[in-house]
Coordinates of N, CA and C in Angstrom, one line a residue:
X13 N 0.9 -1.2 0.0 CA 0.0 0.1 0.1 C 0.9 1.3 0.0
X14 N 0.6 2.2 -0.7 CA 1.5 3.4 -0.9 C 0.8 4.3 0.2
X15 N 1.9 5.2 0.7 CA 1.7 6.2 1.7 C 0.3 6.9 1.5
X16 N -0.5 7.0 2.4 CA -1.7 7.8 2.4 C -1.5 9.3 2.1
X17 N -2.4 9.9 1.6 CA -2.2 11.3 1.6 C -2.1 12.0 3.0
X18 N -1.3 13.3 3.0 CA -1.0 13.7 4.2 C -2.2 14.2 5.2
X19 N -3.3 14.2 4.6 CA -4.5 14.3 5.4 C -5.2 13.1 6.2
X20 N -4.4 12.0 5.9 CA -5.1 10.7 6.2 C -4.5 10.2 7.7
X21 N -5.3 9.9 8.6 CA -4.9 9.3 9.9 C -5.8 7.9 10.1
X22 N -5.3 7.1 10.8 CA -5.9 5.9 11.2 C -5.5 5.5 12.5
X23 N -6.6 5.4 13.5 CA -6.1 5.2 14.8 C -5.5 3.8 15.0
X24 N -5.9 2.9 14.1 CA -5.4 1.5 14.1 C -3.9 1.4 14.0
X25 N -3.3 2.4 13.3 CA -1.9 2.5 13.4 C -1.3 2.5 14.8
X26 N -1.9 3.0 15.7 CA -1.4 3.2 17.1 C -1.6 1.8 17.8
X27 N -2.6 1.2 17.5 CA -2.9 -0.3 17.9 C -1.8 -1.3 17.4
X28 N -1.7 -1.2 16.1 CA -0.8 -1.9 15.5 C 0.7 -1.8 16.0
X29 N 1.0 -0.5 16.2 CA 2.4 -0.3 16.6 C 2.5 -0.8 18.2
X30 N 1.5 -0.4 18.9 CA 1.6 -0.8 20.4 C 1.6 -2.4 20.4
X31 N 0.9 -3.1 19.3 CA 0.8 -4.5 19.2 C 2.2 -5.2 19.1
X32 N 3.1 -4.4 18.6 CA 4.5 -5.0 18.3 C 5.3 -5.4 19.7
X33 N 4.8 -4.9 20.9 CA 5.1 -5.4 22.0 C 4.8 -6.8 22.5
X34 N 3.9 -7.5 21.6 CA 3.5 -8.6 21.6 C 2.6 -9.1 22.6
X35 N 2.0 -8.3 23.5 CA 1.0 -8.7 24.7 C 0.1 -9.7 24.0
X36 N -0.7 -9.1 23.0 CA -2.1 -9.9 22.4 C -1.6 -11.1 21.7
X37 N -0.4 -11.5 21.4 CA 0.0 -12.7 20.7 C 0.9 -13.5 21.6
X38 N 0.9 -13.2 22.9 CA 1.6 -13.9 23.9 C 1.2 -15.3 24.1
X39 N 2.0 -16.3 24.5 CA 1.8 -17.5 24.9 C 1.3 -17.5 26.3
X40 N 0.2 -17.7 26.5 CA -0.5 -17.6 27.9 C 0.3 -18.5 29.0
X41 N 1.1 -19.3 28.6 CA 1.7 -20.2 29.6 C 3.0 -19.7 29.7
X42 N 3.5 -18.7 29.0 CA 4.8 -18.2 29.4 C 4.9 -17.0 29.9
X43 N 6.1 -16.7 30.5 CA 6.1 -15.3 30.8 C 6.5 -14.2 29.9
X44 N 5.8 -13.0 30.1 CA 6.1 -12.0 28.9 C 6.6 -10.9 29.5
X45 N 7.2 -10.1 28.7 CA 8.1 -8.8 29.4 C 7.0 -8.0 29.9
X46 N 5.7 -7.9 29.3 CA 4.8 -6.9 29.9 C 3.9 -7.4 31.0
X47 N 4.3 -8.6 31.4 CA 3.6 -9.0 32.7 C 3.7 -8.3 33.7
X48 N 2.5 -7.8 34.4 CA 2.7 -7.0 35.5 C 2.9 -5.5 35.2
X49 N 2.8 -5.1 33.9 CA 3.0 -3.7 33.5 C 2.0 -2.9 34.1
X50 N 2.3 -1.7 34.7 CA 1.4 -0.7 35.2 C 1.6 0.6 34.2
X51 N 0.5 0.7 33.3 CA 0.7 1.7 32.3 C 0.5 3.2 33.0
X52 N 0.4 3.2 34.2 CA 0.2 4.5 34.9 C 1.6 4.8 35.7
X53 N 2.5 3.8 35.6 CA 3.8 4.1 36.3 C 4.8 4.5 35.2
X54 N 5.6 5.7 35.8 CA 6.6 6.2 34.8 C 7.7 5.4 34.4
X55 N 8.2 4.5 35.5 CA 9.3 3.5 35.2 C 8.8 2.4 34.3
X56 N 7.4 2.0 34.3 CA 7.0 1.1 33.4 C 6.6 1.6 32.0
X57 N 6.6 2.9 31.8 CA 6.4 3.6 30.7 C 7.9 3.9 29.9
X58 N 8.7 3.9 30.7 CA 10.1 4.0 30.4 C 10.5 2.6 29.7
X59 N 10.1 1.5 30.5 CA 10.2 0.1 30.1 C 9.6 -0.3 28.7
X60 N 8.4 0.2 28.6 CA 7.6 0.0 27.4 C 8.2 0.6 26.3
X61 N 8.7 1.8 26.5 CA 9.2 2.8 25.3 C 10.6 1.8 24.9
X62 N 11.3 1.3 25.8 CA 12.5 0.6 25.5 C 12.2 -0.6 24.6
X63 N 11.1 -1.1 24.8 CA 10.5 -2.2 23.8 C 10.2 -1.9 22.5
X64 N 9.6 -0.7 22.6 CA 9.1 -0.1 21.3 C 10.1 0.6 20.4
X65 N 11.2 1.1 21.1 CA 12.1 1.9 20.3 C 12.8 1.2 19.3
X66 N 13.1 -0.1 19.3 CA 13.7 -0.8 17.9 C 12.7 -0.9 16.8
X67 N 11.4 -1.0 17.2 CA 10.4 -1.0 16.2 C 10.4 0.3 15.7
X68 N 10.2 1.2 16.5 CA 10.2 2.7 15.8 C 11.3 3.0 14.9
X69 N 12.5 2.6 15.3 CA 13.7 3.0 14.5 C 13.6 2.0 13.2
X70 N 13.0 1.0 13.2 CA 13.0 0.1 12.1 C 11.7 0.5 11.0
X71 N 11.0 1.5 11.4 CA 10.0 2.0 10.5 C 10.5 2.7 9.4
X72 N 9.9 2.5 8.1 CA 10.5 3.5 7.0 C 10.0 4.8 7.2
X73 N 10.1 5.7 6.4 CA 9.9 7.1 6.2 C 8.4 7.3 6.3
X74 N 7.7 6.5 5.4 CA 6.2 6.7 5.3 C 5.5 6.2 6.6
X75 N 6.0 4.9 7.1 CA 5.5 4.5 8.3 C 5.5 5.3 9.3
X76 N 6.8 5.8 9.7 CA 7.1 6.8 10.9 C 6.1 8.1 10.5
X77 N 6.1 8.7 9.5 CA 5.3 9.8 9.3 C 3.8 9.6 9.7
X78 N 3.4 8.5 9.0 CA 1.9 8.2 9.4 C 1.7 7.9 10.8
X79 N 2.6 7.4 11.5 CA 2.4 7.0 13.0 C 2.4 8.1 13.7
X80 N 3.4 9.0 13.5 CA 3.5 10.2 14.2 C 2.2 11.4 13.9
X81 N 1.9 11.3 12.8 CA 0.8 12.0 12.3 C -0.6 11.6 13.0
X82 N -0.8 10.2 13.1 CA -1.8 9.8 13.6 C -1.8 9.9 15.1
X83 N -0.6 9.6 15.7 CA -0.5 9.9 17.2 C -0.9 11.4 17.7
X84 N -0.4 12.3 17.0 CA -0.7 13.6 17.2 C -2.2 14.0 16.9
X85 N -2.8 13.6 16.0 CA -4.1 13.6 15.8 C -5.0 13.1 16.8
X86 N -4.7 11.8 17.1 CA -5.4 11.2 18.1 C -5.2 11.7 19.4
X87 N -4.2 12.3 19.8 CA -4.2 13.1 21.3 C -5.0 14.4 21.1
X88 N -5.0 15.0 20.1 CA -5.9 16.3 19.9 C -7.2 16.0 19.6
X89 N -7.6 14.9 18.8 CA -9.1 14.9 18.4 C -9.9 13.7 18.9
X90 N -9.1 12.6 19.2 CA -9.9 11.4 19.6 C -10.4 11.6 21.1
X91 N -11.4 11.0 21.7 CA -12.0 11.1 22.9 C -11.4 9.9 23.7
X92 N -11.5 10.0 24.9 CA -10.9 8.9 25.9 C -11.3 7.4 25.4
X93 N -12.7 7.4 25.0 CA -13.2 6.1 24.6 C -12.5 5.6 23.6
X94 N -12.4 6.5 22.4 CA -11.4 6.0 21.1 C -10.3 5.6 21.5
X95 N -9.6 6.5 22.3 CA -8.1 6.0 22.5 C -8.1 4.9 23.4
X96 N -9.0 4.6 24.2 CA -9.0 3.3 24.9 C -9.2 2.0 23.9
X97 N -10.1 2.3 22.8 CA -10.4 1.4 22.0 C -9.0 0.8 21.1
X98 N -8.4 1.9 20.8 CA -7.0 1.6 20.1 C -6.0 0.9 21.0
X99 N -6.3 1.0 22.3 CA -5.2 0.4 23.3 C -5.7 -1.0 23.6
X100 N -7.0 -1.2 23.5 CA -7.8 -2.5 23.9 C -6.9 -3.8 23.5
X101 N -6.6 -4.6 24.4 CA -5.9 -6.1 24.2 C -4.2 -5.7 23.9
X102 N -3.8 -4.4 23.8 CA -2.5 -4.3 23.8 C -1.5 -4.2 24.9
X103 N -2.2 -3.9 26.2 CA -1.6 -4.1 27.4 C -2.1 -4.9 28.3
X104 N -1.4 -5.2 29.4 CA -2.2 -6.3 30.5 C -3.4 -5.6 31.2
X105 N -3.2 -4.4 31.3 CA -4.3 -3.6 31.9 C -4.4 -2.2 31.2
X106 N -5.6 -1.7 31.2 CA -5.8 -0.3 30.7 C -5.3 0.6 31.4
X107 N -4.8 1.7 30.9 CA -4.4 3.1 31.6 C -5.6 3.6 32.1
X108 N -5.4 4.4 33.4 CA -6.6 5.0 33.9 C -6.9 6.1 33.0
X109 N -6.0 6.9 32.3 CA -6.2 8.0 31.2 C -5.5 7.6 30.0
X110 N -6.2 6.9 29.1 CA -5.6 6.7 27.8 C -4.7 7.9 27.2
X111 N -5.4 9.0 27.4 CA -4.7 10.2 26.7 C -3.4 10.6 27.4
X112 N -3.6 10.4 28.7 CA -2.2 10.8 29.5 C -1.1 9.8 29.1
X113 N -1.6 8.6 29.3 CA -0.7 7.1 28.8 C -0.1 7.6 27.5
X114 N -0.8 7.7 26.5 CA -0.3 8.0 25.1 C 0.5 9.3 25.0
X115 N 0.3 10.3 25.6 CA 1.1 11.4 25.7 C 2.5 11.2 26.3
X116 N 2.5 10.6 27.5 CA 3.6 10.4 28.1 C 4.5 9.4 27.3
X117 N 4.0 8.3 26.7 CA 4.7 7.5 25.8 C 5.4 8.1 24.8
X118 N 4.5 9.0 24.0 CA 4.9 9.8 22.9 C 6.2 10.7 23.0
X119 N 6.3 11.2 24.5 CA 7.3 12.0 25.0 C 8.4 11.3 24.9
X120 N 8.3 9.9 25.3 CA 9.4 9.0 25.3 C 10.0 8.8 24.0
X121 N 9.2 8.4 23.1 CA 9.5 7.8 21.8 C 9.8 8.8 20.7
X122 N 9.3 10.0 20.8 CA 9.4 11.2 20.1 C 9.8 12.4 20.9
X123 N 11.2 12.4 21.2 CA 11.6 13.5 22.3 C 11.7 14.8 21.7
X124 N 11.6 15.0 20.5 CA 11.5 16.2 19.7 C 10.1 16.7 19.6
X125 N 9.2 15.7 19.9 CA 7.7 16.2 19.8 C 7.1 15.6 18.5
X126 N 5.8 15.5 18.7 CA 5.0 15.0 17.5 C 4.7 16.2 16.7
X127 N 4.2 16.0 15.5 CA 4.2 16.9 14.4 C 2.8 17.8 14.9
X128 N 2.6 18.9 14.5 CA 1.4 19.5 14.9 C 0.1 18.8 14.5
X129 N -0.9 18.7 15.3 CA -2.0 17.8 15.0 C -2.9 18.8 14.0
X130 N -3.2 18.1 13.1 CA -4.1 18.7 11.8 C -5.7 18.4 12.1
X131 N -6.4 19.3 12.7 CA -7.6 19.1 12.9 C -8.5 18.8 11.5
X132 N -8.0 19.2 10.6 CA -8.6 18.9 9.2 C -8.2 17.6 8.6
X133 N -7.6 16.8 9.2 CA -7.1 15.5 8.8 C -8.4 14.7 8.7
X134 N -8.4 13.8 7.7 CA -9.6 12.8 7.5 C -9.2 11.6 8.2
X135 N -10.1 11.2 9.0 CA -9.7 10.0 10.0 C -10.5 8.9 9.3
X136 N -9.8 7.9 8.8 CA -10.2 6.8 8.3 C -9.8 5.4 8.9
X137 N -10.5 5.3 10.0 CA -10.0 4.0 10.9 C -10.4 2.5 10.0
X138 N -9.5 2.2 9.4 CA -9.7 0.9 8.7 C -8.7 -0.2 9.3
X139 N -9.2 -1.1 9.9 CA -8.4 -2.2 10.8 C -7.6 -2.9 9.8
X140 N -8.0 -3.2 8.6 CA -7.3 -4.0 7.6 C -6.0 -3.1 6.8
X141 N -6.1 -1.9 7.2 CA -5.0 -1.1 6.6 C -4.0 -1.1 7.6
X142 N -2.7 -1.6 7.0 CA -1.5 -1.9 8.1 C -0.5 -0.9 7.9
X143 N -0.1 -0.3 9.0 CA 1.1 0.5 9.0 C 2.3 0.0 8.5
X144 N 2.6 -1.3 8.6 CA 3.6 -1.9 8.2 C 3.6 -2.4 6.7
X145 N 2.7 -2.1 6.1 CA 2.6 -2.2 4.7 C 2.7 -0.9 3.8
X146 N 2.8 0.2 4.8 CA 3.0 1.7 4.0 C 4.3 1.7 3.4
X147 N 4.5 2.3 2.1 CA 5.5 2.7 1.5 C 5.3 3.9 0.8
X148 N 6.5 4.6 0.5 CA 6.5 6.0 -0.2 C 6.1 5.5 -1.7
X149 N 5.1 6.2 -2.3 CA 4.9 6.2 -3.9 C 6.0 6.5 -4.5
X150 N 6.3 5.5 -5.6 CA 7.6 5.6 -6.4 C 7.0 6.7 -7.7
X151 N 8.0 7.7 -7.6 CA 7.6 8.7 -8.6 C 8.4 8.3 -9.9

């Protein structure tokens, strides 16, 4: 799939990215690094960020731009119910405030900040659209 237009955001990109930590696909009989994670504890947010940094570093330019743009839009425009929906099943327990959790995690993963949120972006939440299939259009 080619890179979506700059006005396209998809909340499922957040879910797919957080899913790379593997909680949803864990073997229920084996220990998992996220076992016992408290998403409201700063030290556990640091730990989660350390698990996600290699994935973030491995994203291509189109994937990174789409994720950062969606993240910024989500924090600005999604309500807590929607934010919670995109976190559903990706963590052992839900954070008390999905907005605060995602904001604090973004600060760790994007220390220079997320791009400005575009309130005019088109929200197209398509669960079958994969962040990991995005590529830049070849000119």
